[in-house]
């Protein structure tokens, strides 16, 4: 066959040539930790701005709605890598962060800009999650609160938001799963997360393929069980609501 | 002090929804102190919209709503303050599902600093006693029957010590066997002199408890009279037609 040559030097075994593991496992371990730290921190940081954006989006004022809408549109309609580069070189080109190292392998001068960029991106998505969650709370709840003389903000804070947040918790957990994957792009800017670890192993061992297979396996083994667990929790919550 | 004991006075209220539906077409009415006013009429006639204009859950397109002689449609009035005087009970109860019954009842009085938590708790227990549900204080709404939910929604509104209570078809989402227990609470309220405006399909209740009945059709107040006059000698064709269907 004409295409046989293309795969001549690629046996199926080369996908799983994990001979680098004994020596380089630490790259992957630190990569996992870095990746999880990135994903959890960025979504956690995104929650408050996202809530503010969502409330702005539901405001009566067209200007406030528009501002929040524009932010969300920009971050959802441009690639993460582009946002990351602009924030990394632009915003943090001007702010100096000391080269302090966390846990020995998380270089803050890279980690902080990365987390901020991911959080700014994530807040656009989480804002839409919150907005849907708030709108899903029966309008009668706010009306009951207002009819008792509570202000709009009290009604939001005491009655609507607690119900909305409970409903969106699974979606926010899913956002963390998404961030575990998306944060792989931070390797481009030299953040030592999982993808970066795989790259480093590939270039120091001249094993070009298997380190990435390893990374894929790890991503899968984190995300698949996590999303299955979220699904199960969501199902149980929904069953609870019906009663 | 309000003139003529009027708690609520509505003058020429028009309500148009986006899309051009004229739900209220030049409606005027008064609710006097201690009086029970029943609002009846066919589905879509604007009864709920009328009631919701009384505490401005719906903003009238034009016209005025006076509460204790204060125009609450005017710019700059402290609406939250006036809403406290008007308790509202909804068709679907609208209890707060993430709070216990007691918390539902005490939330607003405590938040608005009308009572301390302790005073509010004591008052909640007194009110629960009154409707025979003291053992439900720590239950969540999901654990209650429809009739229990609605009775608790009523005392939640009462906990704000309102001057007037507004009811929007409080029994029409209930299983038939639970209608009685809710109507009994409302009758007791009427009996102790609470001012009430009640949108209802329960003609028996309107006849027995109301001092005046308002018949609405197509966004207009067609006829206002005492229950006996309105039910036995309706003046307008539309009233006659409606009553012939529901009685
Ligand atoms: N939020 C809204 N937006 C648009 N139209 C509305 C809205 N609320 C009510 N309407 C319309 O206004 C009219 C009056 O509605 P309203 O709910 O006041 O009637 P009702 O007499 O309470 O009827 P029912 O007995 O079915 O409760 C109807 O034509 C209804 O479709
Ligand atoms: Mg109605």
Short mmCIF file of N, CA and C in Angstrom, two decimals, chain B residues 34-197:
data_model
loop_
_atom_site.label_atom_id
_atom_site.label_comp_id
_atom_site.label_asym_id
_atom_site.label_seq_id
_atom_site.Cartn_x
_atom_site.Cartn_y
_atom_site.Cartn_z
N UNK B 34 -60.96 46.78 57.57
CA UNK B 34 -61.79 45.72 58.15
C UNK B 34 -62.71 45.03 57.16
N UNK B 35 -62.59 45.42 55.89
CA UNK B 35 -63.51 44.90 54.89
C UNK B 35 -62.88 43.73 54.13
N UNK B 36 -63.73 42.80 53.70
CA UNK B 36 -63.26 41.72 52.83
C UNK B 36 -63.84 41.96 51.44
N UNK B 37 -62.96 42.15 50.46
CA UNK B 37 -63.39 42.37 49.09
C UNK B 37 -63.01 41.14 48.28
N UNK B 38 -63.99 40.54 47.64
CA UNK B 38 -63.70 39.39 46.78
C UNK B 38 -63.68 39.87 45.33
N UNK B 39 -62.72 39.37 44.57
CA UNK B 39 -62.64 39.70 43.15
C UNK B 39 -62.89 38.42 42.37
N UNK B 40 -63.92 38.44 41.54
CA UNK B 40 -64.25 37.25 40.75
C UNK B 40 -64.29 37.63 39.28
N UNK B 41 -64.30 36.62 38.43
CA UNK B 41 -64.35 36.88 36.99
C UNK B 41 -63.73 35.73 36.23
N UNK B 42 -63.99 35.71 34.91
CA UNK B 42 -63.45 34.60 34.12
C UNK B 42 -61.92 34.62 34.03
N UNK B 43 -61.37 33.51 33.61
CA UNK B 43 -59.92 33.41 33.46
C UNK B 43 -59.42 34.44 32.45
N UNK B 44 -58.32 35.10 32.80
CA UNK B 44 -57.74 36.09 31.89
C UNK B 44 -58.40 37.45 31.97
N UNK B 45 -59.32 37.63 32.93
CA UNK B 45 -60.04 38.91 33.00
C UNK B 45 -59.22 40.00 33.68
N UNK B 46 -58.09 39.64 34.30
CA UNK B 46 -57.23 40.65 34.91
C UNK B 46 -57.26 40.68 36.43
N UNK B 47 -57.85 39.65 37.04
CA UNK B 47 -57.97 39.63 38.49
C UNK B 47 -56.61 39.63 39.17
N UNK B 48 -55.72 38.73 38.72
CA UNK B 48 -54.39 38.66 39.33
C UNK B 48 -53.64 39.96 39.11
N UNK B 49 -53.73 40.47 37.90
CA UNK B 49 -53.02 41.71 37.59
C UNK B 49 -53.52 42.84 38.49
N UNK B 50 -54.83 42.89 38.72
CA UNK B 50 -55.40 43.90 39.62
C UNK B 50 -54.79 43.78 41.00
N UNK B 51 -54.80 42.56 41.52
CA UNK B 51 -54.29 42.34 42.87
C UNK B 51 -52.80 42.70 42.96
N UNK B 52 -52.07 42.31 41.92
CA UNK B 52 -50.63 42.55 41.93
C UNK B 52 -50.28 44.02 41.74
N UNK B 53 -51.24 44.80 41.22
CA UNK B 53 -51.04 46.24 41.14
C UNK B 53 -51.20 46.89 42.51
N UNK B 54 -51.91 46.22 43.42
CA UNK B 54 -52.14 46.82 44.73
C UNK B 54 -50.84 46.93 45.52
N UNK B 55 -49.95 45.96 45.38
CA UNK B 55 -48.66 46.11 46.07
C UNK B 55 -47.52 46.32 45.08
N UNK B 56 -47.92 46.71 43.88
CA UNK B 56 -46.97 47.08 42.84
C UNK B 56 -45.98 45.97 42.45
N UNK B 57 -46.41 44.72 42.63
CA UNK B 57 -45.62 43.66 42.00
C UNK B 57 -45.70 43.86 40.49
N UNK B 58 -46.82 44.44 40.07
CA UNK B 58 -46.99 44.87 38.69
C UNK B 58 -47.07 46.39 38.71
N UNK B 59 -46.26 47.03 37.89
CA UNK B 59 -46.25 48.49 37.81
C UNK B 59 -47.35 48.93 36.84
N UNK B 60 -48.35 49.70 37.30
CA UNK B 60 -49.40 50.12 36.37
C UNK B 60 -48.82 50.99 35.24
N UNK B 61 -49.39 50.85 34.06
CA UNK B 61 -48.96 51.67 32.94
C UNK B 61 -49.37 53.12 33.18
N UNK B 62 -50.59 53.29 33.72
CA UNK B 62 -51.00 54.62 34.16
C UNK B 62 -52.02 54.46 35.28
N UNK B 63 -52.36 55.58 35.93
CA UNK B 63 -53.27 55.51 37.06
C UNK B 63 -52.51 55.52 38.37
N UNK B 64 -53.27 55.59 39.46
CA UNK B 64 -52.62 55.73 40.77
C UNK B 64 -53.12 54.71 41.77
N UNK B 65 -52.22 54.33 42.66
CA UNK B 65 -52.58 53.42 43.75
C UNK B 65 -52.21 54.12 45.06
N UNK B 66 -53.21 54.35 45.91
CA UNK B 66 -52.95 54.98 47.20
C UNK B 66 -53.05 53.94 48.30
N UNK B 67 -52.06 53.95 49.19
CA UNK B 67 -52.11 53.11 50.37
C UNK B 67 -52.02 54.05 51.56
N UNK B 68 -53.01 54.00 52.44
CA UNK B 68 -53.09 54.96 53.55
C UNK B 68 -52.91 56.38 53.04
N UNK B 69 -53.55 56.65 51.89
CA UNK B 69 -53.52 57.98 51.29
C UNK B 69 -52.18 58.41 50.73
N UNK B 70 -51.22 57.50 50.66
CA UNK B 70 -49.94 57.83 50.03
C UNK B 70 -49.93 57.21 48.64
N UNK B 71 -49.61 58.02 47.65
CA UNK B 71 -49.56 57.52 46.28
C UNK B 71 -48.28 56.70 46.10
N UNK B 72 -48.43 55.38 46.06
CA UNK B 72 -47.22 54.55 45.99
C UNK B 72 -46.73 54.38 44.55
N UNK B 73 -47.47 54.92 43.57
CA UNK B 73 -46.96 54.89 42.20
C UNK B 73 -46.07 56.10 41.93
N UNK B 74 -46.03 57.06 42.88
CA UNK B 74 -45.21 58.25 42.69
C UNK B 74 -43.73 57.90 42.75
N UNK B 75 -42.93 58.71 42.08
CA UNK B 75 -41.48 58.48 42.10
C UNK B 75 -40.93 58.74 43.51
N UNK B 76 -39.98 57.93 43.91
CA UNK B 76 -39.28 58.22 45.15
C UNK B 76 -39.94 57.71 46.42
N UNK B 77 -41.12 57.03 46.30
CA UNK B 77 -41.69 56.47 47.53
C UNK B 77 -40.92 55.20 47.91
N UNK B 78 -40.84 54.96 49.21
CA UNK B 78 -40.16 53.77 49.69
C UNK B 78 -41.13 52.59 49.59
N UNK B 79 -41.09 51.96 48.43
CA UNK B 79 -42.05 50.91 48.13
C UNK B 79 -41.96 49.74 49.12
N UNK B 80 -40.72 49.38 49.48
CA UNK B 80 -40.53 48.25 50.40
C UNK B 80 -41.29 48.49 51.70
N UNK B 81 -41.29 49.74 52.14
CA UNK B 81 -41.95 50.08 53.38
C UNK B 81 -43.47 49.88 53.26
N UNK B 82 -44.02 50.27 52.10
CA UNK B 82 -45.46 50.13 51.92
C UNK B 82 -45.85 48.67 51.70
N UNK B 83 -44.96 47.94 51.05
CA UNK B 83 -45.27 46.51 50.81
C UNK B 83 -45.41 45.75 52.12
N UNK B 84 -44.66 46.17 53.13
CA UNK B 84 -44.75 45.48 54.42
C UNK B 84 -46.17 45.49 54.96
N UNK B 85 -46.92 46.55 54.62
CA UNK B 85 -48.27 46.67 55.17
C UNK B 85 -49.25 45.76 54.46
N UNK B 86 -48.80 45.18 53.33
CA UNK B 86 -49.71 44.36 52.54
C UNK B 86 -49.16 42.95 52.42
N UNK B 87 -49.73 42.03 53.17
CA UNK B 87 -49.31 40.64 53.05
C UNK B 87 -49.89 40.06 51.78
N UNK B 88 -49.14 39.15 51.15
CA UNK B 88 -49.69 38.54 49.94
C UNK B 88 -49.57 37.03 49.99
N UNK B 89 -50.63 36.38 49.55
CA UNK B 89 -50.66 34.92 49.51
C UNK B 89 -50.89 34.50 48.07
N UNK B 90 -50.04 33.59 47.59
CA UNK B 90 -50.04 33.24 46.17
C UNK B 90 -50.70 31.89 45.93
N UNK B 91 -51.12 31.71 44.71
CA UNK B 91 -51.73 30.44 44.32
C UNK B 91 -50.80 29.26 44.60
N UNK B 92 -49.51 29.45 44.27
CA UNK B 92 -48.56 28.34 44.43
C UNK B 92 -47.69 28.49 45.67
N UNK B 93 -48.22 29.14 46.69
CA UNK B 93 -47.64 29.24 48.03
C UNK B 93 -46.35 30.06 48.06
N UNK B 94 -45.39 29.69 47.17
CA UNK B 94 -44.10 30.38 47.14
C UNK B 94 -43.41 30.43 48.49
N UNK B 95 -43.48 29.32 49.22
CA UNK B 95 -42.64 29.21 50.41
C UNK B 95 -41.19 29.08 49.94
N UNK B 96 -40.25 29.47 50.80
CA UNK B 96 -38.84 29.36 50.44
C UNK B 96 -38.37 27.93 50.75
N UNK B 97 -38.07 27.15 49.72
CA UNK B 97 -37.86 25.70 49.93
C UNK B 97 -36.58 25.38 50.69
N UNK B 98 -35.62 26.34 50.72
CA UNK B 98 -34.35 26.05 51.38
C UNK B 98 -34.35 26.48 52.84
N UNK B 99 -35.51 26.87 53.35
CA UNK B 99 -35.58 27.30 54.75
C UNK B 99 -36.65 26.49 55.47
N UNK B 100 -36.44 26.33 56.78
CA UNK B 100 -37.47 25.66 57.57
C UNK B 100 -38.71 26.56 57.63
N UNK B 101 -39.79 25.95 58.08
CA UNK B 101 -41.04 26.70 58.23
C UNK B 101 -40.82 27.92 59.12
N UNK B 102 -40.14 27.71 60.23
CA UNK B 102 -39.94 28.81 61.17
C UNK B 102 -39.12 29.93 60.52
N UNK B 103 -38.09 29.52 59.79
CA UNK B 103 -37.24 30.52 59.13
C UNK B 103 -38.02 31.29 58.06
N UNK B 104 -38.89 30.57 57.33
CA UNK B 104 -39.77 31.22 56.36
C UNK B 104 -40.56 32.34 57.02
N UNK B 105 -41.06 32.04 58.22
CA UNK B 105 -41.95 32.99 58.89
C UNK B 105 -41.17 34.16 59.49
N UNK B 106 -39.96 33.87 59.98
CA UNK B 106 -39.24 34.91 60.71
C UNK B 106 -38.28 35.72 59.84
N UNK B 107 -38.03 35.24 58.62
CA UNK B 107 -37.00 35.89 57.78
C UNK B 107 -37.20 37.40 57.65
N UNK B 108 -38.38 37.78 57.15
CA UNK B 108 -38.58 39.20 56.86
C UNK B 108 -38.63 40.06 58.13
N UNK B 109 -39.42 39.68 59.15
CA UNK B 109 -39.46 40.53 60.35
C UNK B 109 -38.08 40.74 60.98
N UNK B 110 -37.25 39.70 60.95
CA UNK B 110 -35.93 39.84 61.56
C UNK B 110 -35.01 40.66 60.66
N UNK B 111 -35.04 40.34 59.38
CA UNK B 111 -34.18 41.04 58.43
C UNK B 111 -34.48 42.54 58.40
N UNK B 112 -35.76 42.88 58.53
CA UNK B 112 -36.16 44.28 58.46
C UNK B 112 -36.12 44.93 59.85
N UNK B 113 -35.56 44.17 60.82
CA UNK B 113 -35.34 44.69 62.17
C UNK B 113 -36.62 45.13 62.86
N UNK B 114 -37.72 44.46 62.54
CA UNK B 114 -38.96 44.76 63.24
C UNK B 114 -39.02 43.97 64.53
N UNK B 115 -38.31 42.84 64.55
CA UNK B 115 -38.28 41.98 65.72
C UNK B 115 -36.89 41.38 65.85
N UNK B 116 -36.56 40.99 67.10
CA UNK B 116 -35.35 40.19 67.25
C UNK B 116 -35.70 38.76 66.85
N UNK B 117 -34.65 37.94 66.59
CA UNK B 117 -34.91 36.55 66.21
C UNK B 117 -35.76 35.86 67.27
N UNK B 118 -35.47 36.18 68.54
CA UNK B 118 -36.19 35.53 69.63
C UNK B 118 -37.67 35.90 69.63
N UNK B 119 -37.92 37.20 69.49
CA UNK B 119 -39.33 37.65 69.43
C UNK B 119 -40.04 37.04 68.24
N UNK B 120 -39.33 37.03 67.09
CA UNK B 120 -39.94 36.51 65.87
C UNK B 120 -40.22 35.02 66.00
N UNK B 121 -39.30 34.30 66.64
CA UNK B 121 -39.51 32.86 66.84
C UNK B 121 -40.75 32.62 67.70
N UNK B 122 -40.87 33.41 68.76
CA UNK B 122 -42.03 33.25 69.65
C UNK B 122 -43.32 33.55 68.89
N UNK B 123 -43.29 34.60 68.09
CA UNK B 123 -44.47 34.97 67.30
C UNK B 123 -44.79 33.87 66.28
N UNK B 124 -43.73 33.30 65.67
CA UNK B 124 -43.93 32.22 64.69
C UNK B 124 -44.61 31.04 65.37
N UNK B 125 -44.16 30.71 66.57
CA UNK B 125 -44.77 29.57 67.27
C UNK B 125 -46.23 29.86 67.62
N UNK B 126 -46.50 31.11 68.01
CA UNK B 126 -47.88 31.50 68.31
C UNK B 126 -48.76 31.33 67.06
N UNK B 127 -48.24 31.80 65.93
CA UNK B 127 -49.01 31.71 64.68
C UNK B 127 -49.19 30.25 64.26
N UNK B 128 -48.14 29.46 64.42
CA UNK B 128 -48.24 28.03 64.06
C UNK B 128 -49.26 27.33 64.94
N UNK B 129 -49.26 27.71 66.22
CA UNK B 129 -50.26 27.20 67.17
C UNK B 129 -51.66 27.46 66.62
N UNK B 130 -51.83 28.70 66.17
CA UNK B 130 -53.14 29.18 65.74
C UNK B 130 -53.68 28.36 64.56
N UNK B 131 -52.78 27.88 63.69
CA UNK B 131 -53.25 27.07 62.56
C UNK B 131 -53.05 25.58 62.82
N UNK B 132 -52.68 25.26 64.05
CA UNK B 132 -52.58 23.85 64.43
C UNK B 132 -51.38 23.11 63.87
N UNK B 133 -50.30 23.83 63.56
CA UNK B 133 -49.12 23.16 63.00
C UNK B 133 -47.83 23.45 63.78
N UNK B 134 -47.90 23.52 65.11
CA UNK B 134 -46.68 23.87 65.84
C UNK B 134 -45.57 22.84 65.65
N UNK B 135 -45.95 21.60 65.37
CA UNK B 135 -44.94 20.55 65.22
C UNK B 135 -44.20 20.65 63.88
N UNK B 136 -44.62 21.55 63.01
CA UNK B 136 -43.96 21.68 61.71
C UNK B 136 -42.90 22.79 61.69
N UNK B 137 -42.64 23.39 62.82
CA UNK B 137 -41.74 24.54 62.87
C UNK B 137 -40.40 24.27 62.20
N UNK B 138 -39.85 23.06 62.42
CA UNK B 138 -38.53 22.77 61.90
C UNK B 138 -38.55 21.94 60.63
N UNK B 139 -39.75 21.75 60.07
CA UNK B 139 -39.85 21.00 58.82
C UNK B 139 -39.51 21.90 57.64
N UNK B 140 -39.15 21.28 56.52
CA UNK B 140 -38.95 22.04 55.29
C UNK B 140 -40.22 21.95 54.45
N UNK B 141 -40.48 22.98 53.63
CA UNK B 141 -41.73 23.00 52.86
C UNK B 141 -41.99 21.72 52.06
N UNK B 142 -40.92 21.10 51.54
CA UNK B 142 -41.13 19.91 50.71
C UNK B 142 -41.81 18.78 51.48
N UNK B 143 -41.74 18.85 52.83
CA UNK B 143 -42.32 17.77 53.63
C UNK B 143 -43.78 18.01 53.97
N UNK B 144 -44.37 19.10 53.45
CA UNK B 144 -45.72 19.48 53.85
C UNK B 144 -46.72 19.25 52.73
N UNK B 145 -47.98 19.07 53.10
CA UNK B 145 -49.05 18.98 52.10
C UNK B 145 -49.37 20.38 51.58
N UNK B 146 -50.08 20.43 50.46
CA UNK B 146 -50.43 21.72 49.88
C UNK B 146 -51.20 22.61 50.84
N UNK B 147 -52.14 22.01 51.55
CA UNK B 147 -52.95 22.78 52.49
C UNK B 147 -52.10 23.35 53.62
N UNK B 148 -51.18 22.53 54.10
CA UNK B 148 -50.28 23.00 55.16
C UNK B 148 -49.39 24.13 54.65
N UNK B 149 -48.87 23.95 53.42
CA UNK B 149 -48.02 24.99 52.84
C UNK B 149 -48.76 26.32 52.76
N UNK B 150 -50.01 26.25 52.29
CA UNK B 150 -50.73 27.50 52.10
C UNK B 150 -51.06 28.16 53.44
N UNK B 151 -51.38 27.35 54.43
CA UNK B 151 -51.66 27.94 55.74
C UNK B 151 -50.40 28.60 56.30
N UNK B 152 -49.26 27.97 56.06
CA UNK B 152 -48.01 28.56 56.53
C UNK B 152 -47.67 29.82 55.73
N UNK B 153 -47.98 29.80 54.44
CA UNK B 153 -47.76 31.01 53.64
C UNK B 153 -48.61 32.16 54.19
N UNK B 154 -49.80 31.84 54.65
CA UNK B 154 -50.67 32.88 55.22
C UNK B 154 -50.05 33.46 56.50
N UNK B 155 -49.58 32.59 57.39
CA UNK B 155 -49.03 33.14 58.63
C UNK B 155 -47.67 33.78 58.40
N UNK B 156 -46.96 33.36 57.36
CA UNK B 156 -45.71 34.05 57.03
C UNK B 156 -46.03 35.52 56.72
N UNK B 157 -47.09 35.73 55.95
CA UNK B 157 -47.48 37.11 55.64
C UNK B 157 -47.97 37.83 56.90
N UNK B 158 -48.69 37.09 57.76
CA UNK B 158 -49.21 37.71 58.98
C UNK B 158 -48.11 38.13 59.95
N UNK B 159 -46.99 37.43 59.89
CA UNK B 159 -45.89 37.72 60.80
C UNK B 159 -45.35 39.14 60.60
N UNK B 160 -45.62 39.73 59.43
CA UNK B 160 -45.22 41.11 59.19
C UNK B 160 -46.25 42.09 59.76
N UNK B 161 -47.29 41.56 60.39
CA UNK B 161 -48.36 42.37 60.95
C UNK B 161 -48.89 43.38 59.94
N UNK B 162 -49.38 42.86 58.80
CA UNK B 162 -49.83 43.76 57.74
C UNK B 162 -51.19 44.39 58.07
N UNK B 163 -51.46 45.49 57.39
CA UNK B 163 -52.76 46.13 57.54
C UNK B 163 -53.80 45.46 56.67
N UNK B 164 -53.33 44.87 55.59
CA UNK B 164 -54.26 44.26 54.65
C UNK B 164 -53.60 43.01 54.07
N UNK B 165 -54.43 42.03 53.78
CA UNK B 165 -53.93 40.79 53.19
C UNK B 165 -54.50 40.62 51.79
N UNK B 166 -53.62 40.29 50.85
CA UNK B 166 -54.03 40.07 49.46
C UNK B 166 -53.91 38.58 49.17
N UNK B 167 -54.96 38.00 48.61
CA UNK B 167 -54.94 36.56 48.29
C UNK B 167 -55.20 36.38 46.81
N UNK B 168 -54.33 35.65 46.11
CA UNK B 168 -54.57 35.37 44.70
C UNK B 168 -54.89 33.89 44.52
N UNK B 169 -56.15 33.59 44.44
CA UNK B 169 -56.63 32.22 44.29
C UNK B 169 -55.88 31.25 45.22
N UNK B 170 -56.00 31.49 46.51
CA UNK B 170 -55.18 30.72 47.46
C UNK B 170 -55.54 29.24 47.52
N UNK B 171 -56.68 28.85 46.99
CA UNK B 171 -57.07 27.44 47.11
C UNK B 171 -57.09 26.70 45.77
N UNK B 172 -56.78 27.40 44.67
CA UNK B 172 -57.03 26.72 43.39
C UNK B 172 -55.91 25.77 42.98
N UNK B 173 -54.78 25.75 43.71
CA UNK B 173 -53.76 24.75 43.41
C UNK B 173 -53.85 23.56 44.37
N UNK B 174 -54.91 23.54 45.18
CA UNK B 174 -55.00 22.52 46.24
C UNK B 174 -55.89 21.36 45.84
N UNK B 175 -55.57 20.19 46.38
CA UNK B 175 -56.49 19.06 46.26
C UNK B 175 -57.78 19.43 46.99
N UNK B 176 -58.92 19.00 46.47
CA UNK B 176 -60.21 19.42 47.04
C UNK B 176 -60.31 19.24 48.55
N UNK B 177 -59.73 18.14 49.05
CA UNK B 177 -59.91 17.89 50.48
C UNK B 177 -59.12 18.87 51.35
N UNK B 178 -58.26 19.68 50.74
CA UNK B 178 -57.46 20.62 51.53
C UNK B 178 -57.97 22.06 51.44
N UNK B 179 -58.96 22.26 50.56
CA UNK B 179 -59.47 23.62 50.37
C UNK B 179 -60.07 24.16 51.66
N UNK B 180 -60.81 23.29 52.34
CA UNK B 180 -61.52 23.70 53.55
C UNK B 180 -60.62 24.28 54.62
N UNK B 181 -59.50 23.59 54.88
CA UNK B 181 -58.62 24.03 55.97
C UNK B 181 -58.05 25.42 55.71
N UNK B 182 -57.79 25.72 54.41
CA UNK B 182 -57.25 27.05 54.08
C UNK B 182 -58.34 28.11 54.18
N UNK B 183 -59.52 27.77 53.66
CA UNK B 183 -60.63 28.73 53.74
C UNK B 183 -60.98 29.03 55.20
N UNK B 184 -60.85 28.00 56.07
CA UNK B 184 -61.15 28.21 57.48
C UNK B 184 -60.22 29.25 58.10
N UNK B 185 -58.94 29.15 57.75
CA UNK B 185 -57.98 30.13 58.27
C UNK B 185 -58.35 31.53 57.78
N UNK B 186 -58.75 31.61 56.50
CA UNK B 186 -59.11 32.92 55.95
C UNK B 186 -60.38 33.46 56.61
N UNK B 187 -61.31 32.56 56.87
CA UNK B 187 -62.55 33.01 57.53
C UNK B 187 -62.25 33.54 58.92
N UNK B 188 -61.38 32.83 59.61
CA UNK B 188 -61.01 33.27 60.96
C UNK B 188 -60.37 34.66 60.90
N UNK B 189 -59.53 34.86 59.91
CA UNK B 189 -58.89 36.16 59.73
C UNK B 189 -59.94 37.25 59.52
N UNK B 190 -60.88 36.95 58.63
CA UNK B 190 -61.94 37.92 58.34
C UNK B 190 -62.72 38.22 59.62
N UNK B 191 -62.94 37.17 60.38
CA UNK B 191 -63.71 37.28 61.60
C UNK B 191 -63.05 38.22 62.61
N UNK B 192 -61.73 38.19 62.69
CA UNK B 192 -61.05 39.06 63.66
C UNK B 192 -60.76 40.44 63.07
N UNK B 193 -61.36 40.72 61.89
CA UNK B 193 -61.32 42.09 61.40
C UNK B 193 -60.19 42.43 60.44
N UNK B 194 -59.49 41.42 59.93
CA UNK B 194 -58.43 41.69 58.96
C UNK B 194 -59.03 42.25 57.67
N UNK B 195 -58.39 43.25 57.12
CA UNK B 195 -58.78 43.79 55.82
C UNK B 195 -58.23 42.85 54.75
N UNK B 196 -59.10 42.43 53.84
CA UNK B 196 -58.66 41.43 52.86
C UNK B 196 -59.17 41.72 51.46
N UNK B 197 -58.31 41.46 50.47
CA UNK B 197 -58.75 41.45 49.07
C UNK B 197 -58.43 40.06 48.55
#
